DNA sequence: GCGACAG
DNA sequence: ATCTTGTCGC
């Protein structure tokens, strides 16, 4: 069983979770995040996502692994478990990291890089989901969110696929807003762990297909949804 | 008090 | 995140 050092919300019922303490925990962990390129040759690139029902206290987490270049699907894994933690803005990692780690544990091919559905550095405490998952797995990660959390674009964004402008917050460049596809709402791309902002942008551009989302992210999303609808198998795992 | 607010 | 039909546009 893989170690999960940075996820324990305290084990208390949700009504008495100490949110302030978890925010402080994020501030501590943020100091450990590596924002330089510390990764080898990328031969396998993963996409990750989580799917949840409206009321069911259950979540489905999926990871897909693609060969690079070529983007052939070489591995995937899905798990289903009790929802570990209620969604709270800024605390997404405490909800999604445990199921995602369980899904990674079921992979037979370990990726060199993962695209995560959510923010990385572009977070109030510079510790978005992609940083959290990357640190937990010691895996290079990139945050690719479908909407903004913090910061403002430094310039107007063009409508061509691949167009990008820096996102600024408190005088820092926290990532980029990126047009995944012409005519679509953009993506918010930021470093997760062991990847720089520049390389994060480069990889998201390389992985863009004819859709709004990068291919691995889109496929992870589809797989998690199929798992939730019972159309694809998912391994039942225990609580966080 | 008001507005913002990843998934 | 999820609930949902049709509809506008390339």
Tab-separated table of C-alpha atoms (C1' of nucleotides) in Angstrom:
chain	number	residue	atom	x	y	z
A	1	UNK	CA	0.000	0.000	0.000
A	2	UNK	CA	1.404	3.333	-1.109
A	3	UNK	CA	2.023	5.948	1.575
A	4	UNK	CA	-0.366	8.878	1.742
A	5	UNK	CA	1.259	11.339	4.028
A	6	UNK	CA	-0.379	14.607	3.173
A	7	UNK	CA	-4.083	13.818	2.935
A	8	UNK	CA	-5.413	12.962	6.355
A	9	UNK	CA	-8.141	15.506	7.111
A	10	UNK	CA	-8.086	14.361	10.728
A	11	UNK	CA	-10.618	11.567	10.434
A	12	UNK	CA	-13.288	13.718	12.083
A	13	UNK	CA	-16.883	13.973	10.834
A	14	UNK	CA	-17.160	16.662	8.190
A	15	UNK	CA	-19.097	18.939	10.526
A	16	UNK	CA	-16.086	19.338	12.768
A	17	UNK	CA	-13.237	19.452	10.285
A	18	UNK	CA	-10.756	22.174	11.147
A	19	UNK	CA	-10.590	23.976	7.808
A	20	UNK	CA	-8.217	26.612	9.103
A	21	UNK	CA	-5.762	23.891	10.113
A	22	UNK	CA	-5.946	22.363	6.640
A	23	UNK	CA	-5.175	25.744	5.086
A	24	UNK	CA	-2.131	26.006	7.334
A	25	UNK	CA	-1.150	22.501	6.269
A	26	UNK	CA	-1.307	23.620	2.659
A	27	UNK	CA	0.996	26.529	3.427
A	28	UNK	CA	3.528	24.108	4.936
A	29	UNK	CA	3.301	21.675	2.064
A	30	UNK	CA	3.533	24.431	-0.532
A	31	UNK	CA	7.099	25.043	0.607
A	32	UNK	CA	8.006	21.532	-0.565
A	33	UNK	CA	6.688	21.944	-4.086
A	34	UNK	CA	9.410	21.987	-6.750
A	35	UNK	CA	8.812	24.556	-9.468
A	36	UNK	CA	11.812	23.654	-11.600
A	37	UNK	CA	11.893	20.980	-14.291
A	38	UNK	CA	12.871	17.832	-12.408
A	39	UNK	CA	11.741	15.114	-14.756
A	40	UNK	CA	13.276	12.653	-17.159
A	41	UNK	CA	12.309	11.930	-20.744
A	42	UNK	CA	8.539	11.786	-21.046
A	43	UNK	CA	7.564	8.466	-22.608
A	44	UNK	CA	4.295	8.000	-20.728
A	45	UNK	CA	1.912	10.834	-19.950
A	46	UNK	CA	-1.156	10.450	-17.740
A	47	UNK	CA	-4.501	12.168	-17.432
A	48	UNK	CA	-6.509	12.083	-14.210
A	49	UNK	CA	-10.049	12.942	-13.213
A	50	UNK	CA	-12.763	12.314	-10.675
A	51	UNK	CA	-16.498	11.873	-11.205
A	52	UNK	CA	-19.182	12.215	-8.555
A	53	UNK	CA	-22.911	11.696	-8.375
A	54	UNK	CA	-25.204	14.519	-7.229
A	55	UNK	CA	-26.136	13.066	-3.850
A	56	UNK	CA	-24.329	9.726	-3.646
A	57	UNK	CA	-21.472	10.091	-1.137
A	58	UNK	CA	-19.348	8.178	-3.609
A	59	UNK	CA	-16.670	9.186	-6.085
A	60	UNK	CA	-15.029	7.494	-9.053
A	61	UNK	CA	-11.393	8.281	-9.856
A	62	UNK	CA	-9.685	7.393	-13.124
A	63	UNK	CA	-6.182	7.588	-14.505
A	64	UNK	CA	-5.300	7.007	-18.144
A	65	UNK	CA	-1.745	6.542	-19.441
A	66	UNK	CA	-0.718	7.388	-22.994
A	67	UNK	CA	2.529	6.671	-24.818
A	68	UNK	CA	4.426	9.706	-26.028
A	69	UNK	CA	4.706	10.468	-28.827
A	70	UNK	CA	1.849	8.786	-30.636
A	71	UNK	CA	-0.691	9.014	-27.832
A	72	UNK	CA	-1.663	5.346	-27.825
A	73	UNK	CA	-3.538	4.368	-24.669
A	74	UNK	CA	-1.289	1.917	-22.822
A	75	UNK	CA	-2.902	1.674	-19.394
A	76	UNK	CA	-5.780	2.895	-17.265
A	77	UNK	CA	-7.295	2.343	-13.838
A	78	UNK	CA	-10.501	3.304	-12.068
A	79	UNK	CA	-11.505	3.075	-8.436
A	80	UNK	CA	-14.729	3.829	-6.594
A	81	UNK	CA	-14.843	4.840	-2.947
A	82	UNK	CA	-16.677	6.848	-0.349
A	83	UNK	CA	-16.247	10.570	-0.768
A	84	UNK	CA	-13.344	11.307	1.587
A	85	UNK	CA	-14.031	14.995	2.143
A	86	UNK	CA	-16.594	17.650	1.250
A	87	UNK	CA	-15.752	19.999	-1.573
A	88	UNK	CA	-14.491	23.324	-0.294
A	89	UNK	CA	-13.004	26.034	-2.457
A	90	UNK	CA	-9.245	25.963	-2.012
A	91	UNK	CA	-9.211	22.538	-0.329
A	92	UNK	CA	-9.891	20.344	-3.344
A	93	UNK	CA	-6.799	18.214	-2.827
A	94	UNK	CA	-8.106	16.792	0.444
A	95	UNK	CA	-11.080	15.432	-1.460
A	96	UNK	CA	-9.493	14.246	-4.693
A	97	UNK	CA	-5.961	13.153	-3.823
A	98	UNK	CA	-6.855	10.002	-1.823
A	99	UNK	CA	-9.043	8.443	-4.565
A	100	UNK	CA	-6.565	9.463	-7.266
A	101	UNK	CA	-3.686	7.873	-5.346
A	102	UNK	CA	-5.737	4.665	-5.102
A	103	UNK	CA	-6.225	4.721	-8.852
A	104	UNK	CA	-2.495	5.241	-9.447
A	105	UNK	CA	-1.820	2.222	-7.212
A	106	UNK	CA	-3.696	0.072	-9.709
A	107	UNK	CA	-1.580	1.080	-12.696
A	108	UNK	CA	0.874	-1.366	-14.202
A	109	UNK	CA	2.695	1.354	-16.155
A	110	UNK	CA	3.991	4.338	-14.199
A	111	UNK	CA	3.738	7.676	-16.046
A	112	UNK	CA	6.554	10.219	-16.334
A	113	UNK	CA	4.159	13.165	-16.178
A	114	UNK	CA	0.495	13.712	-15.320
A	115	UNK	CA	-2.078	16.325	-16.323
A	116	UNK	CA	-4.416	17.033	-13.408
A	117	UNK	CA	-7.934	18.466	-13.648
A	118	UNK	CA	-7.595	21.518	-11.398
A	119	UNK	CA	-5.172	24.271	-10.435
A	120	UNK	CA	-1.545	23.807	-9.538
A	121	UNK	CA	0.365	26.890	-8.423
A	122	UNK	CA	-2.555	29.135	-9.351
A	123	UNK	CA	-4.068	28.770	-5.898
A	124	UNK	CA	-4.464	31.178	-2.952
A	125	UNK	CA	-1.749	29.345	-1.028
A	126	UNK	CA	0.093	28.137	-4.128
A	127	UNK	CA	-0.972	24.567	-3.398
A	128	UNK	CA	-3.674	23.481	-5.804
A	129	UNK	CA	-4.726	19.891	-6.484
A	130	UNK	CA	-1.916	19.307	-8.996
A	131	UNK	CA	0.724	20.325	-6.430
A	132	UNK	CA	-0.916	18.163	-3.782
A	133	UNK	CA	-1.089	15.061	-5.976
A	134	UNK	CA	2.405	15.613	-7.378
A	135	UNK	CA	3.906	15.940	-3.922
A	136	UNK	CA	2.021	12.902	-2.617
A	137	UNK	CA	3.189	10.708	-5.512
A	138	UNK	CA	6.516	12.479	-6.073
A	139	UNK	CA	5.370	12.697	-9.677
A	140	UNK	CA	5.808	15.585	-12.132
A	141	UNK	CA	2.365	17.151	-12.548
A	142	UNK	CA	0.659	19.974	-14.410
A	143	UNK	CA	-2.543	21.697	-13.321
A	144	UNK	CA	-5.069	22.270	-16.090
A	145	UNK	CA	-8.271	23.834	-14.740
A	146	UNK	CA	-11.462	24.607	-16.615
A	147	UNK	CA	-12.075	27.844	-14.753
A	148	UNK	CA	-10.210	30.507	-12.812
A	149	UNK	CA	-9.520	30.421	-9.091
A	150	UNK	CA	-7.134	33.352	-8.506
A	151	UNK	CA	-5.203	35.885	-10.572
A	152	UNK	CA	-5.832	37.945	-13.648
A	153	UNK	CA	-4.559	37.631	-17.218
A	154	UNK	CA	-1.675	39.954	-18.046
A	155	UNK	CA	-2.954	40.536	-21.582
A	156	UNK	CA	-5.984	39.806	-23.751
A	157	UNK	CA	-6.142	36.200	-24.935
A	158	UNK	CA	-6.370	35.402	-28.646
A	159	UNK	CA	-8.938	32.955	-30.029
A	160	UNK	CA	-6.516	30.586	-31.756
A	161	UNK	CA	-5.914	27.090	-30.339
A	162	UNK	CA	-2.711	27.213	-28.295
A	163	UNK	CA	-2.862	30.972	-27.656
A	164	UNK	CA	-1.673	31.799	-24.132
A	165	UNK	CA	-1.071	34.767	-21.852
A	166	UNK	CA	0.429	34.855	-18.341
A	167	UNK	CA	-1.781	34.818	-15.259
A	168	UNK	CA	-0.658	37.227	-12.548
A	169	UNK	CA	-1.502	37.244	-8.854
A	170	UNK	CA	0.013	39.399	-6.122
A	171	UNK	CA	2.745	40.437	-8.547
A	172	UNK	CA	3.695	36.841	-9.355
A	173	UNK	CA	3.275	34.912	-12.557
A	174	UNK	CA	1.321	31.878	-11.409
A	175	UNK	CA	0.724	30.215	-14.779
A	176	UNK	CA	-1.049	30.820	-18.070
A	177	UNK	CA	-4.515	31.113	-19.518
A	178	UNK	CA	-4.540	28.919	-22.595
A	179	UNK	CA	-6.960	28.542	-25.456
A	180	UNK	CA	-7.428	24.809	-25.917
A	181	UNK	CA	-9.675	25.230	-28.909
A	182	UNK	CA	-10.887	28.227	-30.928
A	183	UNK	CA	-14.263	29.481	-29.821
A	184	UNK	CA	-14.113	27.703	-26.454
A	185	UNK	CA	-13.622	28.946	-22.913
A	186	UNK	CA	-9.902	28.850	-22.103
A	187	UNK	CA	-7.924	26.642	-19.698
A	188	UNK	CA	-5.905	27.722	-16.672
A	189	UNK	CA	-2.518	26.009	-16.756
A	190	UNK	CA	-0.017	26.112	-13.901
A	191	UNK	CA	2.860	24.045	-12.507
A	192	UNK	CA	1.945	21.180	-10.209
A	193	UNK	CA	5.220	19.636	-8.993
A	194	UNK	CA	8.675	19.269	-10.599
A	195	UNK	CA	7.544	21.203	-13.685
A	196	UNK	CA	8.096	24.893	-14.530
A	197	UNK	CA	5.349	27.171	-15.828
A	198	UNK	CA	6.998	27.236	-19.254
A	199	UNK	CA	7.173	23.458	-19.548
A	200	UNK	CA	3.618	23.104	-18.231
A	201	UNK	CA	2.437	25.344	-21.046
A	202	UNK	CA	4.549	23.470	-23.586
A	203	UNK	CA	3.112	20.094	-22.598
A	204	UNK	CA	-0.477	21.257	-22.583
A	205	UNK	CA	0.023	22.607	-26.097
A	206	UNK	CA	1.605	19.331	-27.237
A	207	UNK	CA	-1.310	17.343	-25.848
A	208	UNK	CA	-4.076	19.422	-27.361
A	209	UNK	CA	-6.246	17.646	-29.894
A	210	UNK	CA	-9.363	18.854	-31.685
A	211	UNK	CA	-11.130	19.454	-28.364
A	212	UNK	CA	-11.121	21.972	-25.578
A	213	UNK	CA	-9.153	19.775	-23.166
A	214	UNK	CA	-5.765	18.087	-23.642
A	215	UNK	CA	-6.301	14.493	-24.858
A	216	UNK	CA	-5.262	12.670	-21.649
A	217	UNK	CA	-7.423	14.931	-19.486
A	218	UNK	CA	-10.404	14.506	-21.766
A	219	UNK	CA	-10.011	10.730	-21.806
A	220	UNK	CA	-9.633	10.526	-18.034
A	221	UNK	CA	-12.822	12.542	-17.699
A	222	UNK	CA	-14.676	10.230	-20.058
A	223	UNK	CA	-13.396	7.111	-18.320
A	224	UNK	CA	-14.426	8.354	-14.869
A	225	UNK	CA	-17.901	9.123	-16.186
A	226	UNK	CA	-18.214	5.706	-17.813
A	227	UNK	CA	-17.144	4.115	-14.529
A	228	UNK	CA	-19.792	6.057	-12.618
A	229	UNK	CA	-22.462	4.907	-15.066
A	230	UNK	CA	-21.314	1.312	-14.671
A	231	UNK	CA	-20.091	1.120	-18.247
A	232	UNK	CA	-16.474	0.577	-17.242
A	233	UNK	CA	-15.084	-1.430	-14.306
A	234	UNK	CA	-13.843	0.254	-11.139
A	235	UNK	CA	-12.149	-1.372	-8.173
A	236	UNK	CA	-13.931	-0.755	-4.886
A	237	UNK	CA	-11.550	0.687	-2.315
A	238	UNK	CA	-12.086	1.640	1.284
A	239	UNK	CA	-12.256	5.119	2.743
A	240	UNK	CA	-9.414	7.579	2.376
B	1	DG	C1'	-21.778	43.553	4.481
B	2	DC	C1'	-20.595	42.274	-0.552
B	3	DG	C1'	-18.613	39.615	-4.165
B	4	DA	C1'	-15.679	35.576	-5.589
B	5	DC	C1'	-15.237	30.990	-5.299
B	6	DA	C1'	-10.678	24.752	-8.951
B	7	DG	C1'	-14.115	20.378	-8.638
C	1	DA	C1'	-18.939	18.239	-9.747
C	2	DT	C1'	-24.128	17.062	-11.504
C	3	DC	C1'	-29.083	17.836	-13.286
C	4	DT	C1'	-30.776	18.424	-18.755
C	5	DT	C1'	-33.117	19.758	-24.661
C	6	DG	C1'	-32.617	22.061	-27.785
C	7	DT	C1'	-29.971	25.144	-30.309
C	8	DC	C1'	-26.504	28.083	-32.513
C	9	DG	C1'	-22.290	27.891	-35.331
C	10	DC	C1'	-18.265	26.034	-38.001
